[in-house]
Tab-separated table of C-alpha atoms in Angstrom:
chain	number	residue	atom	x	y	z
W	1	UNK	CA	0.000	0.000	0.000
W	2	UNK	CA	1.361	3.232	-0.810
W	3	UNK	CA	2.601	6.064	1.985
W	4	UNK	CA	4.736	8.882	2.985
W	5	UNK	CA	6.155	9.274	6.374
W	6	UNK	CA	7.908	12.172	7.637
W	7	UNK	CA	9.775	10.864	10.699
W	8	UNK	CA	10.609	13.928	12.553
W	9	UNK	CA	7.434	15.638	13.676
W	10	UNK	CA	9.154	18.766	14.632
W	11	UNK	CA	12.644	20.299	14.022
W	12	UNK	CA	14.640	22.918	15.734
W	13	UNK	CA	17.460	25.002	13.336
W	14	UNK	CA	19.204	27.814	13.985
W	15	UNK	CA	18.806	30.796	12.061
W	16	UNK	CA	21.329	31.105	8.932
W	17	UNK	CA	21.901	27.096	9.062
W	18	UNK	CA	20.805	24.572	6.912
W	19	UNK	CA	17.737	22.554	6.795
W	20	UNK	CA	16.354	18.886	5.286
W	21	UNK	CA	13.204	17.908	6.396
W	22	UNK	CA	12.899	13.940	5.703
W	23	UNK	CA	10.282	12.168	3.408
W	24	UNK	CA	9.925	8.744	2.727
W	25	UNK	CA	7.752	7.293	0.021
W	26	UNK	CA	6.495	3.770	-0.344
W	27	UNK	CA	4.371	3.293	-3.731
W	28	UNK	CA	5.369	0.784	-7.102
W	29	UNK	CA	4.712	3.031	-9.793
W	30	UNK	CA	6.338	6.171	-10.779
W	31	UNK	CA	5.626	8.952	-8.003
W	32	UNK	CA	4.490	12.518	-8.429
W	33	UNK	CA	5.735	14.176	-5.353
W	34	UNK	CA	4.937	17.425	-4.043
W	35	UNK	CA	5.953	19.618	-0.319
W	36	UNK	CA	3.253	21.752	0.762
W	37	UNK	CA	3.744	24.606	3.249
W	38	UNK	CA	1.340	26.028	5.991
W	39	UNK	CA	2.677	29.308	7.703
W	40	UNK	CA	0.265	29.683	11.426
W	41	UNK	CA	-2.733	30.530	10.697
W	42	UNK	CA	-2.584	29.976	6.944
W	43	UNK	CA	-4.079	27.388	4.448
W	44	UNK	CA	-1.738	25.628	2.398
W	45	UNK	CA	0.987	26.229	-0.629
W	46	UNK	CA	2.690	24.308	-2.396
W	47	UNK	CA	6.662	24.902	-2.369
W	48	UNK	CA	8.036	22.463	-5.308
W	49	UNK	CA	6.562	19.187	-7.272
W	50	UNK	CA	8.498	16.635	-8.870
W	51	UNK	CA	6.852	14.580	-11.788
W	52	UNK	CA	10.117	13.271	-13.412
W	53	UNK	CA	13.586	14.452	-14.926
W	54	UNK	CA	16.503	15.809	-12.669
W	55	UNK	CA	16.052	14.787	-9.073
W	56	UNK	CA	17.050	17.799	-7.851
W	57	UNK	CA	13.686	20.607	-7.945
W	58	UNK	CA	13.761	24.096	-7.173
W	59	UNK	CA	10.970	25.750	-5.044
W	60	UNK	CA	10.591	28.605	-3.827
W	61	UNK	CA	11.849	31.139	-1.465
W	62	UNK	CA	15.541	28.745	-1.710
W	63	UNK	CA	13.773	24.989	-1.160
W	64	UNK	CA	14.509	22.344	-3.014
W	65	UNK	CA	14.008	18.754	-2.805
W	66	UNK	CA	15.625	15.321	-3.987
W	67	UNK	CA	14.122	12.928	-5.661
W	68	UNK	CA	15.777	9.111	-4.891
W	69	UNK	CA	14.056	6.369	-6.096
W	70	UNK	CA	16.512	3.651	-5.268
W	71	UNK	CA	15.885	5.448	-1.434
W	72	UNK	CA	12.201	5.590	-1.986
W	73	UNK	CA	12.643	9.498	-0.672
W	74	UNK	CA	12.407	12.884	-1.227
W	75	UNK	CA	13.567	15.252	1.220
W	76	UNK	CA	13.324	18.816	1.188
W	77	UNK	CA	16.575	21.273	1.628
W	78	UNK	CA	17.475	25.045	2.527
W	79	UNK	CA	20.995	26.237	2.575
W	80	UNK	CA	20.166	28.827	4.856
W	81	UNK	CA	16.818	29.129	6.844
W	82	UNK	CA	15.029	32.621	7.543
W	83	UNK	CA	12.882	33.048	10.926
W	84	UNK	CA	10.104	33.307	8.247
W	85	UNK	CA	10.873	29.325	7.023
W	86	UNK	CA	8.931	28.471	10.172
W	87	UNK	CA	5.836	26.383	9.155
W	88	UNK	CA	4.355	22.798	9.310
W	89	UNK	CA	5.744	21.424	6.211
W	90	UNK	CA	3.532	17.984	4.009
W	91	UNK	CA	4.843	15.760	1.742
W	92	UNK	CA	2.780	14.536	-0.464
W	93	UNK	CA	2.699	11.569	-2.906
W	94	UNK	CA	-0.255	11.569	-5.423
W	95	UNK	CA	-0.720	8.089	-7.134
W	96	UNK	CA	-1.721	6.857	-10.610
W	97	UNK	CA	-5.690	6.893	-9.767
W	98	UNK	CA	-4.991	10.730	-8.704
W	99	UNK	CA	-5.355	10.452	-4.887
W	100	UNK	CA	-2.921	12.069	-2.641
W	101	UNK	CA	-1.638	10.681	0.342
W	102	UNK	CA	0.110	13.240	2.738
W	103	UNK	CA	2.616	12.836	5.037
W	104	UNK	CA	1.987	13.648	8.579
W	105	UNK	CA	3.700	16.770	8.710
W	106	UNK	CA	7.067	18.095	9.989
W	107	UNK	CA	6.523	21.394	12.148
W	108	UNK	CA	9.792	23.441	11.624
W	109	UNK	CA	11.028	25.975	14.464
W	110	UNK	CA	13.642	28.292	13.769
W	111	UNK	CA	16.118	29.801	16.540
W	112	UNK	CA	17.152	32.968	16.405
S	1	UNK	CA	-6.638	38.747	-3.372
S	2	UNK	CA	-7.512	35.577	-2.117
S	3	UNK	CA	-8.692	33.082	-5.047
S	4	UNK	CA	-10.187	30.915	-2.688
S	5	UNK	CA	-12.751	32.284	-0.355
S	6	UNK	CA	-13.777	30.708	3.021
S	7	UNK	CA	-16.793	32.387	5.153
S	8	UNK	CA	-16.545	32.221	7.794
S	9	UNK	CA	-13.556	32.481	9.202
S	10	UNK	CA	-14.291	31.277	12.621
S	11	UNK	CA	-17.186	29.507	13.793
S	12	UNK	CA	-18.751	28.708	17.262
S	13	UNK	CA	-21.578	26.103	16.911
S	14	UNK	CA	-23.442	23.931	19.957
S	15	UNK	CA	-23.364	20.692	20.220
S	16	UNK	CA	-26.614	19.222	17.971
S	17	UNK	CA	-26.601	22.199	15.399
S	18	UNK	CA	-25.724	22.564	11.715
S	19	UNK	CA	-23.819	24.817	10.534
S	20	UNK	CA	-22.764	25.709	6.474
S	21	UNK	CA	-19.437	26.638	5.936
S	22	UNK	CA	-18.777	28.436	2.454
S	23	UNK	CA	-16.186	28.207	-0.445
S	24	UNK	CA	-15.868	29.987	-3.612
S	25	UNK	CA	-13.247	30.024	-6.072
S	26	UNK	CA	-12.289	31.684	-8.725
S	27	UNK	CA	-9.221	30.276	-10.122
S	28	UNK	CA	-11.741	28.620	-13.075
S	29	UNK	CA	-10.611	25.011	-11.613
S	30	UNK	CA	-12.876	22.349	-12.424
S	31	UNK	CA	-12.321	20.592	-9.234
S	32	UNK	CA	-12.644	21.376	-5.833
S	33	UNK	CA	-12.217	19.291	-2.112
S	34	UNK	CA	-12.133	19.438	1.354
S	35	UNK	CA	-9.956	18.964	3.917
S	36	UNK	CA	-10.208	18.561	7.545
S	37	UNK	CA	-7.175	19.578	9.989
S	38	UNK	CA	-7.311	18.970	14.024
S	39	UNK	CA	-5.016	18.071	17.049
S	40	UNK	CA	-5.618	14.582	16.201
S	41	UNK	CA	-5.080	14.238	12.428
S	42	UNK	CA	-2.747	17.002	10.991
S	43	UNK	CA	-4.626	16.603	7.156
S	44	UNK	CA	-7.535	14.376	6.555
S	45	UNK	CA	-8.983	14.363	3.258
S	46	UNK	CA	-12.719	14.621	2.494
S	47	UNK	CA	-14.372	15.032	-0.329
S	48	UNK	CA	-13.757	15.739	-3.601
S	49	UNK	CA	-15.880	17.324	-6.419
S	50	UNK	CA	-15.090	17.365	-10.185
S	51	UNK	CA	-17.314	19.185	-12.685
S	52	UNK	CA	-19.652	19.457	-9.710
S	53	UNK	CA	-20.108	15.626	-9.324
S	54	UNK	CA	-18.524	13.821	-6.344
S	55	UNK	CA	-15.408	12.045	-7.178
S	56	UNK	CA	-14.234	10.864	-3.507
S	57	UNK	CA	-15.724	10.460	-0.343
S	58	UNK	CA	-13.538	9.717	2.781
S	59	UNK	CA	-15.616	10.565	5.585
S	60	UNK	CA	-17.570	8.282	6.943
S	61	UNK	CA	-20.567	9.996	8.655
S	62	UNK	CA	-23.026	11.498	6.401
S	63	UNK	CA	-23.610	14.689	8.725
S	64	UNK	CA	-20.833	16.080	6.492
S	65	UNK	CA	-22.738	16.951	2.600
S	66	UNK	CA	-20.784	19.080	0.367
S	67	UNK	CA	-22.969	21.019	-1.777
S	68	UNK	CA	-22.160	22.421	-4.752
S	69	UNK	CA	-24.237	24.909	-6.214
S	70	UNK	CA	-22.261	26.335	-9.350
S	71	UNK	CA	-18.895	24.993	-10.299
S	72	UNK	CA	-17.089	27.380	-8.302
S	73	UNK	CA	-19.179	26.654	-5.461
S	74	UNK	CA	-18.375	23.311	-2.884
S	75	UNK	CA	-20.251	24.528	0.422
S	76	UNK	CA	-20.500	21.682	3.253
S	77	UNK	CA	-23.117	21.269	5.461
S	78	UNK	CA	-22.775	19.800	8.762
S	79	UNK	CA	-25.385	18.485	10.996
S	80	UNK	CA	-25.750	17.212	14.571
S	81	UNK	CA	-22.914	18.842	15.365
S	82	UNK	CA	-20.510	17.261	18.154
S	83	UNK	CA	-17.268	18.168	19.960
S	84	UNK	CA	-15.419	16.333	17.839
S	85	UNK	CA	-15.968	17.717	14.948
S	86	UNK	CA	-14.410	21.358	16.299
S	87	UNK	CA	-11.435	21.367	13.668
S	88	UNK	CA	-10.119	23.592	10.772
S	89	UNK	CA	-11.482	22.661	7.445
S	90	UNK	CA	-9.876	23.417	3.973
S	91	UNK	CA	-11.081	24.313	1.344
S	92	UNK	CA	-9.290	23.613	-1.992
S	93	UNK	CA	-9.149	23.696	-5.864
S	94	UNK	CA	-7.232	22.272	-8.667
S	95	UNK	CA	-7.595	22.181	-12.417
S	96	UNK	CA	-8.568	18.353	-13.894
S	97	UNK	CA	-7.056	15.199	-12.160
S	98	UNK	CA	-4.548	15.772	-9.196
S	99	UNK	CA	-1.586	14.093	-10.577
S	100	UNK	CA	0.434	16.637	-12.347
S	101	UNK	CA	-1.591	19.463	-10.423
S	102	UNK	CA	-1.087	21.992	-7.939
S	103	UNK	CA	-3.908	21.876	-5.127
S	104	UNK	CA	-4.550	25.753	-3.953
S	105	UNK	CA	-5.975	25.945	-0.813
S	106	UNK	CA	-7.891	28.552	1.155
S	107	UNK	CA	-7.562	29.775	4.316
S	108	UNK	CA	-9.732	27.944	6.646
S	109	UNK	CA	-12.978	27.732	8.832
S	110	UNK	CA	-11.920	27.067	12.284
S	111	UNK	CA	-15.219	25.418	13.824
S	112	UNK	CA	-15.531	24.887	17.588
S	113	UNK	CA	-18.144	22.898	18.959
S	114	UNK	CA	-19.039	23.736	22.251
């Protein structure tokens, strides 16, 4: 059956350091992945999507993400986090028959 | 401006009562869904609509009905309200079949039951 789990429920960086939030896929056919953002108090956006290509996709505001299929994952990267990068990030896998399935979320707290 | 529009914002409801919350977009997507976000479940998918006809249903009491009254429309009613239900729902739009698609969400109803 197909998921995505995002291990760390919450993560602490310093301001100016660099970030990966973790996703891990499991599905048989070709994924198309996305990472949604929620700022408090905010719906959702999406940051970057992968559908196939380079592995590497650019997001915005500095995000990208890596696409390994041999690691079933697809974790999301920032060189350099801004106060503002604090959020509850989703990964999210949508399947052939066009459902999603979201991770569980990764709340991300940055230290001044 | 917001594309996707979400009245009310908040909501205070008592337990037994039904309560409508509104969306409206106007992005010209085709289809629309809801989501459901709480303390217990960070995003639970509900429904979703396509061309005004309901594609998905993942809830499993029928005091949630969407309604959908134009295609831009994809209200939900929700009756015999309970505790429970007190949650943030979503509210969000996409053009044609989700794969390839970007989902654009709105801001939110926050309901609490009381």
């Amino acid at each position: 059956a197909q998921s995505v789990t995002q291990p760390d429920a919450r993560v602490t960086v310093s301001e100016g350091a660099s970030l990966q939030l973790r996703c891990k896929y499991s599905y048989s056919g070709t994924p198309y992945l996305f990472w949604y953002v929620q700022y408090p108090r905010q719906g959702l956006q999406l940051l970057l999507k992968y559908y196939s290509g380079d592995p590497v996709v650019q997001g915005v505001n500095g995000f990208e993400a890596e696409f390994s299929k041999s690691n079933s994952s697809f974790h999301l990267r920032k060189a350099s986090v801004h106060w503002s990068d604090s959020a509850v990030y989703f990964c999210v896998l949508s399947d052939s028959n066009y459902q999603l399935i979201w991770g569980s979320g990764t709340k991300l707290i940055i230290k001044p | 401006d917001p594309k996707i529009i979400q009245k009310p914002k908040y909501l205070v409801a008592v337990t037994g009562s039904e309560k409508i919350l509104i969306c409206e977009q106007y992005l010209g997507h085709n289809a629309m869904y809801w989501y459901r976000q709480s303390a217990k479940k960070p995003l639970e998918f509900m429904f979703s609509y396509s061309y005004q006809k309901l594609m998905d249903n993942q809830t499993a009491s029928s005091r949630f009905q969407p309604q959908s009254s134009k295609k831009n429309h994809l209200d939900l009613q929700i009756t015999a309200l309970k505790p429970d239900d007190s949650a943030t729902y979503f509210c969000a739009s996409s053009q044609e079949g989700l794969s390839q698609n970007t989902l654009y969400f709105g801001a939110g109803t926050r309901l609490s039951v009381l």
